């Protein structure tokens, strides 16, 4: 089977790179921007809430109420994201992958307008509403962009293009950190503009993305439009002869002729994809429960608790953003060389070590003031470990582990759990930090190590394999029973997928 589709590779063409950069810039970058945009103006937003509360009720807010309302402001973005992820299946089946990105863009303009007008109208509710709506857009795009790029990319470029969104997530975080400096938009008068700048990348994407083709796999397998699929392939791959790729897609289409797009409840009940589904749940929840959202949402607060001087915190935060961009580029340019599994395993493991390091540094900082710098180093380590692998690979693997009929439902499950975990961390972390102090990071430490162990023992490598080949790795019928001696000589690579091609048996066999 490996040899049958060996030719389905390609080189990075200008249309492929352009659509990867454009779709990531106008969608994924907003996700990163919105993760970090509430960090630096936190005190100004809280002051706005307090003033408007006093004007309405003639008394200031209690500290507990203010913490609760700000936590809602931060975490409501994730609730919107969860709603958006639940809409992915309906939208991509109706509008296509590119069409969904284009048609969801007005949500960003609505959200930006609400947040930009909140101070003028003295309505804190508009900040919360704007965060919720932009969360819906991010929930849609966070699943659709990797799905789109994964379907247009040749198998040897799927990892590279699939990690472009994670680079732009890091760039979005870094942009928010830079613009949040006191010399730029980090002043009290500018935070509404700071929040509403999300409209700029989306406007550029809306102008240019419609000129690019739809996903060829969507056009051929779901719409049965061979002519449009061939034209899209020729445009993306820069070559006229695309017969080998069309043949692979037709084979997948043929295998799905009696199977319609699977709904979420059907996916949950389908025992044939049980381990793929469990893997999607583990890596998507682990991605958010690793503690990365606590770092992004509350970076300034973490540094303040670590004893970093207040005047230095904004610039220290920008430094962490620069590191995460570099780490994102490292992951993007090494994923096709090293594979998905190593980047996931080492990324989560390094994050776990750094979470333990933060705990140790915070416990000892009263005795050794220099431990504050260890805290900063561990925060940088968590971000770097995340951006190298866990930031983008779960989205790539969610698409790779399933056939076309199951892919939309898989993104709904993975995306909704991802956002639910995001909301949980964003809402609970301030209270966890108040109650558990330095030891709150041990929760994230344990989760990181558990996910790394799961990936090590269960998930196979999907690098440089077609969707059909990946699907067949999970089918027990694809392999004949082996003798005891053969079992001793063979190394299993998760789900019973043998590394040795010599032991692979054609599906046509008994």
XYZ file of C-alpha atoms in Angstrom:
510
model
C 0.000 0.000 0.000
C 2.873 2.352 0.774
C 4.253 2.013 -2.732
C 0.882 2.499 -4.345
C 0.625 6.117 -3.269
C 4.306 6.949 -2.989
C 4.085 9.550 -5.776
C 1.516 11.677 -3.997
C 3.973 14.346 -2.960
C 4.679 17.856 -4.120
C 6.689 21.008 -3.623
C 5.698 24.242 -1.938
C 4.125 26.439 -4.619
C 3.261 30.117 -4.340
C -0.531 29.445 -4.179
C -0.067 26.846 -1.421
C 2.126 29.146 0.640
C -0.095 32.161 -0.025
C -3.326 30.486 1.033
C -1.583 29.016 4.086
C -0.302 32.417 5.182
C -3.521 34.256 4.348
C -5.928 31.870 6.055
C -3.701 31.712 9.136
C -3.175 35.497 9.255
C -6.881 36.326 9.113
C -8.071 33.593 11.486
C -5.458 31.809 13.607
C -3.643 35.057 14.412
C -6.863 36.437 15.912
C -7.072 33.469 18.252
C -3.585 34.183 19.600
C -4.283 37.919 19.759
C -7.459 37.399 21.769
C -5.711 35.031 24.175
C -3.235 37.736 25.193
C -5.057 41.012 24.508
C -6.753 41.108 27.928
C -3.488 40.598 29.794
C -1.795 44.020 29.767
C -4.937 46.239 30.038
C -6.382 44.079 32.841
C -6.180 46.817 35.495
C -7.691 49.421 33.148
C -10.614 47.117 32.245
C -11.205 46.352 35.932
C -11.187 50.079 36.703
C -13.780 50.620 33.951
C -15.969 47.887 35.450
C -15.634 49.449 38.900
C -16.512 52.967 37.702
C -19.592 51.869 35.764
C -20.728 49.703 38.692
C -20.417 52.681 41.031
C -22.412 54.873 38.615
C -25.222 52.324 38.548
C -25.369 51.247 42.198
C -23.567 54.038 44.087
C -21.096 51.635 45.644
C -17.809 50.105 44.497
C -17.521 46.456 43.525
C -16.143 44.013 46.057
C -12.812 42.401 45.207
C -14.508 39.030 44.794
C -17.109 40.431 42.388
C -14.441 42.240 40.380
C -12.333 39.072 40.112
C -15.407 37.103 39.059
C -16.442 39.608 36.386
C -12.952 39.847 34.955
C -12.656 36.047 34.935
C -15.904 35.934 32.970
C -14.505 38.501 30.516
C -11.413 36.378 29.978
C -13.103 32.980 29.831
C -16.257 33.916 27.867
C -14.000 33.892 24.803
C -13.639 30.134 25.278
C -17.392 29.593 25.643
C -17.856 31.369 22.316
C -15.125 29.177 20.885
C -16.911 26.043 22.050
C -20.122 27.198 20.367
C -18.202 27.962 17.182
C -16.579 24.524 17.184
C -20.022 22.903 17.427
C -21.047 24.740 14.248
C -18.058 23.536 12.220
C -19.702 20.394 10.827
C -22.761 22.224 9.517
C -20.753 25.112 8.062
C -18.029 23.117 6.251
C -20.585 20.778 4.695
C -22.678 23.689 3.470
C -20.082 26.312 2.519
C -16.897 24.285 2.155
C -13.630 24.948 3.955
C -12.656 28.232 2.322
C -16.298 29.312 2.145
C -16.688 28.884 5.894
C -13.695 31.134 6.575
C -15.106 33.826 4.292
C -18.680 33.642 5.590
C -17.665 33.736 9.265
C -15.626 36.943 8.869
C -18.543 39.349 9.656
C -18.547 38.014 13.217
C -15.182 39.695 13.789
C -16.437 43.086 12.561
C -19.442 42.845 14.877
C -17.255 41.885 17.849
C -14.712 44.619 17.153
C -17.452 47.235 16.935
C -19.007 46.190 20.251
C -15.708 46.216 22.156
C -14.599 49.476 20.560
C -17.806 51.268 21.610
C -18.030 49.826 25.131
C -16.298 52.702 26.877
C -18.093 55.447 24.979
C -21.465 53.870 25.781
C -20.362 52.978 29.337
C -21.521 49.387 28.878
C -19.151 46.708 30.236
C -21.548 44.128 28.819
C -20.328 45.022 25.312
C -16.797 43.900 26.210
C -18.138 40.533 27.346
C -20.403 40.233 24.296
C -17.562 41.149 21.930
C -15.264 38.582 23.538
C -17.977 35.947 23.183
C -18.601 36.689 19.491
C -14.931 36.777 18.562
C -14.670 33.475 20.416
C -17.309 32.004 18.093
C -15.212 33.066 15.099
C -12.054 31.608 16.616
C -13.871 28.369 17.443
C -14.849 28.029 13.786
C -11.510 29.015 12.286
C -9.358 27.057 14.738
C -10.829 23.846 13.295
C -11.470 24.914 9.705
C -8.039 26.375 8.890
C -6.114 23.147 9.734
C -8.795 21.137 7.935
C -8.470 23.305 4.809
C -4.682 23.314 4.787
C -4.496 19.589 5.527
C -6.726 18.810 2.552
C -4.945 20.999 0.007
C -1.406 19.981 1.009
C 0.542 17.040 -0.493
C 1.301 14.461 2.172
C 4.958 15.519 2.447
C 3.915 19.130 3.190
C 0.877 18.450 5.376
C 2.819 18.892 8.619
C 4.523 22.096 7.479
C 1.321 23.760 6.276
C -0.591 22.352 9.235
C 1.714 24.131 11.674
C 1.501 27.513 9.942
C -1.614 28.350 11.999
C 0.316 27.664 15.228
C 3.015 30.133 14.127
C 0.350 32.770 13.562
C -1.197 31.988 16.942
C 2.203 32.784 18.452
C 2.473 35.907 16.288
C -0.970 36.973 17.475
C 0.069 36.591 21.111
C 3.310 38.475 20.444
C 1.474 41.282 18.619
C -0.893 41.731 21.556
C 2.047 41.819 23.961
C 3.912 44.444 21.928
C 0.862 46.655 21.367
C 0.069 46.352 25.082
C 3.263 48.147 26.094
C 2.667 51.446 27.952
C 4.308 53.374 25.094
C 1.736 52.016 22.583
C -1.837 50.918 23.422
C -1.255 49.868 27.025
C -2.654 53.156 28.348
C -6.034 53.537 30.013
C -7.459 55.626 27.170
C -6.563 53.126 24.439
C -7.759 49.709 25.608
C -11.057 49.774 23.604
C -9.045 50.378 20.408
C -6.618 47.681 21.516
C -9.449 45.123 21.781
C -11.093 46.123 18.492
C -7.981 45.857 16.275
C -9.032 42.267 15.495
C -10.898 43.618 12.455
C -7.696 44.456 10.545
C -6.391 40.929 9.740
C -9.905 39.714 8.965
C -10.488 42.582 6.518
C -7.306 41.675 4.614
C -8.283 37.992 4.531
C -11.788 38.842 3.307
C -10.331 40.847 0.418
C -7.907 38.177 -0.840
C -9.016 34.682 0.214
C -12.018 34.451 -2.172
C -9.550 34.462 -5.095
C -8.158 31.057 -4.065
C -9.790 27.672 -4.813
C -11.832 25.542 -2.454
C -10.419 22.310 -0.995
C -10.068 19.765 -3.857
C -10.984 16.892 -1.504
C -14.203 18.656 -0.555
C -15.027 19.366 -4.198
C -14.450 15.806 -5.382
C -15.397 13.576 -2.440
C -18.335 15.543 -1.044
C -19.568 17.530 -4.063
C -18.491 15.041 -6.783
C -17.224 17.959 -8.885
C -14.232 16.371 -10.606
C -13.608 19.301 -12.970
C -13.416 21.885 -10.133
C -11.261 19.542 -8.030
C -8.775 19.040 -10.875
C -8.617 22.788 -11.524
C -7.994 23.451 -7.810
C -5.254 20.805 -7.653
C -3.500 22.243 -10.693
C -3.650 25.719 -9.186
C -2.333 24.654 -5.779
C 0.323 22.190 -6.976
C 1.517 24.126 -10.018
C 1.426 21.145 -12.376
C -0.936 19.819 -15.020
C -0.680 16.100 -14.266
C -2.635 15.434 -11.069
C -4.017 12.026 -12.037
C -2.293 10.200 -9.162
C -3.866 12.504 -6.564
C -7.298 12.318 -8.196
C -7.025 8.511 -8.181
C -6.260 8.491 -4.450
C -9.220 10.766 -3.706
C -11.527 8.669 -5.898
C -10.490 5.540 -4.010
C -11.413 7.241 -0.745
C -14.667 8.434 -2.314
C -15.404 4.875 -3.453
C -14.833 3.548 0.055
C -17.374 6.094 1.318
C -20.064 5.619 -1.334
C -22.380 3.949 1.161
C -21.370 6.220 4.061
C -22.716 9.742 4.468
C -20.986 12.367 6.580
C -21.008 11.021 10.115
C -22.765 12.992 12.856
C -21.175 13.462 16.267
C -23.375 10.891 18.010
C -22.569 8.359 15.265
C -18.860 9.034 15.696
C -19.119 8.517 19.442
C -20.868 5.157 18.908
C -18.572 3.893 16.124
C -16.330 1.234 17.688
C -14.152 1.049 14.562
C -12.694 4.501 15.316
C -12.705 4.214 19.103
C -8.946 4.657 19.606
C -8.725 7.477 17.086
C -11.525 9.259 18.973
C -9.915 8.710 22.372
C -6.645 10.058 20.997
C -8.342 13.201 19.679
C -9.973 13.746 23.082
C -6.692 13.288 24.974
C -4.495 15.536 22.829
C -7.077 18.327 22.423
C -7.953 18.477 26.127
C -4.310 18.047 27.086
C -3.365 20.951 24.831
C -5.417 23.374 26.939
C -5.173 21.707 30.370
C -1.387 21.860 30.073
C -1.601 25.311 31.659
C -0.681 27.322 28.564
C -3.882 29.368 28.779
C -3.119 30.297 32.372
C 0.258 31.564 31.156
C -1.209 33.566 28.264
C -4.243 34.956 30.096
C -2.428 35.893 33.300
C 1.248 36.395 32.357
C 1.534 39.730 34.150
C -0.109 38.344 37.289
C 2.220 35.326 37.285
C 5.303 37.529 36.968
C 4.014 39.840 39.680
C 3.560 36.907 42.062
C 7.053 35.740 41.134
C 8.458 39.042 42.369
C 9.366 40.628 39.040
C 9.364 44.459 39.427
C 6.170 45.981 38.039
C 8.026 48.299 35.648
C 9.803 45.316 34.060
C 6.763 43.038 33.630
C 5.490 44.355 30.236
C 8.910 44.015 28.649
C 9.487 40.584 30.198
C 6.145 39.513 28.735
C 7.167 40.738 25.277
C 10.375 38.727 25.618
C 8.357 35.556 26.231
C 6.309 36.340 23.119
C 9.436 36.581 20.980
C 10.612 33.204 22.281
C 7.298 31.558 21.415
C 7.450 32.844 17.825
C 10.928 31.360 17.430
C 9.723 28.075 18.939
C 6.769 28.038 16.547
C 9.102 28.363 13.557
C 11.280 25.548 14.905
C 8.264 23.257 15.148
C 7.011 24.192 11.682
C 10.329 23.491 9.962
C 11.107 20.265 11.838
C 7.722 18.507 11.906
C 8.260 16.759 8.560
C 11.785 15.723 9.533
C 11.169 14.582 13.115
C 7.506 13.579 12.876
C 4.434 14.392 14.928
C 5.010 12.027 17.866
C 8.473 13.264 18.966
C 7.414 16.915 18.931
C 4.298 16.091 20.970
C 6.120 13.870 23.474
C 9.057 16.216 24.068
C 6.834 19.305 24.022
C 4.458 18.060 26.731
C 7.315 16.571 28.786
C 9.271 19.834 28.750
C 6.138 21.771 29.735
C 5.638 19.391 32.673
C 9.201 19.923 33.871
C 8.799 23.703 33.636
C 5.500 23.609 35.580
C 7.318 21.744 38.352
C 10.117 24.320 38.096
C 7.720 27.244 38.598
C 6.345 25.581 41.734
C 9.820 25.076 43.150
C 10.896 28.629 42.273
C 7.830 30.229 43.887
C 8.253 28.156 47.066
C 11.913 29.126 47.415
C 11.855 32.737 46.210
C 11.570 34.158 49.735
C 14.808 32.411 50.693
C 16.571 33.034 47.383
C 15.456 36.204 45.543
C 17.201 35.054 42.358
C 14.571 32.310 42.037
C 12.286 34.892 40.409
C 14.431 34.556 37.304
C 13.927 30.794 37.416
C 10.173 31.473 37.352
C 10.572 33.644 34.266
C 12.740 30.980 32.610
C 10.132 28.301 33.370
C 7.324 30.436 31.904
C 9.406 30.854 28.752
C 10.050 27.098 28.775
C 6.348 26.273 29.001
C 5.578 28.554 26.061
C 8.503 27.241 23.986
C 7.595 23.615 24.660
C 3.994 24.305 23.722
C 4.756 26.165 20.492
C 7.206 23.548 19.217
C 4.614 20.768 19.126
C 1.407 20.785 21.206
C 0.276 24.156 19.811
C -0.592 22.878 16.341
C -0.100 19.138 15.995
C -3.389 18.160 17.750
C -5.277 19.986 14.983
C -3.202 18.265 12.289
C -3.723 14.826 13.811
C -7.452 15.379 14.298
C -7.727 15.632 10.525
C -5.204 12.888 9.754
C -6.703 10.162 11.925
C -10.100 10.150 10.174
C -11.502 9.661 6.698
C -13.449 12.428 4.948
C -16.801 11.125 6.235
C -15.681 11.299 9.899
C -13.441 14.353 9.746
C -16.016 17.104 10.389
C -17.481 15.276 13.402
C -13.966 14.647 14.764
C -13.164 18.367 14.579
C -16.416 19.132 16.401
C -15.551 16.740 19.241
C -11.914 17.809 19.469
C -12.686 21.498 19.089
C -15.510 21.604 21.642
C -13.438 19.765 24.268
C -10.484 22.011 23.462
C -12.555 25.117 24.099
C -14.282 23.675 27.163
C -10.841 23.021 28.662
C -9.766 26.531 27.642
C -12.764 27.998 29.471
C -12.126 25.879 32.559
C -8.518 27.032 32.881
C -9.316 30.684 32.127
C -12.135 30.824 34.668
C -10.708 28.656 37.453
C -7.029 29.665 37.434
C -7.335 32.954 39.415
C -9.224 31.129 42.185
C -6.877 28.130 42.018
C -3.930 30.490 42.308
C -5.468 32.184 45.365
C -6.252 28.900 47.116
C -3.284 26.667 46.190
C -0.602 29.310 45.658
C 2.571 28.000 44.058
C 1.295 24.409 44.091
C -1.436 25.136 41.505
C 1.111 24.484 38.741
C 1.540 20.865 39.868
C -1.915 20.147 38.404
C -0.665 21.211 34.980
C 2.574 19.301 35.520
C 0.720 16.030 36.049
C -1.507 16.537 33.019
C 1.471 17.265 30.740
C 3.288 14.078 31.732
C 0.144 11.950 31.366
C -0.502 13.230 27.844
C 3.143 12.648 26.877
C 2.897 9.052 28.110
C -0.332 8.490 26.179
C 1.219 9.754 22.944
C 4.324 7.608 23.529
C 2.443 4.362 24.084
C -0.669 4.768 21.927
C -0.511 7.208 19.011
C 1.287 6.105 15.807
C 3.366 8.315 13.540
C 1.328 9.750 10.641
C 4.135 11.625 8.890
C 4.231 11.305 5.104
C 1.202 8.985 4.856
C -1.985 9.465 2.846
C -5.334 9.632 4.603
C -6.180 6.157 3.295
C -2.937 4.707 4.631
C -3.479 6.266 8.050
C -7.028 4.938 8.166
C -5.837 1.440 7.271
C -3.280 1.463 10.105
C -6.201 1.222 12.511
C -8.018 -1.623 10.775
C -7.257 -5.026 12.339
C -8.350 -6.725 9.104
C -5.419 -5.111 7.318
C -3.018 -7.521 9.006
C -2.902 -11.317 9.137
C -2.173 -13.010 12.461
C 1.543 -13.268 13.250
C 3.411 -16.121 14.816
C 4.971 -15.763 18.245
C 8.407 -15.473 16.666
C 7.233 -12.732 14.308
C 5.711 -10.859 17.225
C 9.029 -10.931 19.052
C 10.837 -9.592 15.992
C 8.331 -6.828 15.267
C 8.058 -3.473 16.954
C 4.543 -2.093 17.284
C 3.982 1.609 16.763
C 0.630 2.221 18.461
C -2.723 0.631 17.616
C -0.898 -2.451 16.300
C 0.555 -0.484 13.377
C 3.747 -2.324 12.436
C 6.812 -0.299 11.557
C 8.092 -3.016 9.229
C 6.524 -2.732 5.788
C 7.539 -6.322 5.075
C 4.919 -7.511 7.563
C 2.137 -5.410 6.056
C -0.530 -7.457 4.294
C -2.766 -6.131 1.580
C -6.390 -5.575 2.488
C -7.335 -7.957 -0.260
C -5.860 -10.773 1.805
C -7.877 -12.971 4.219
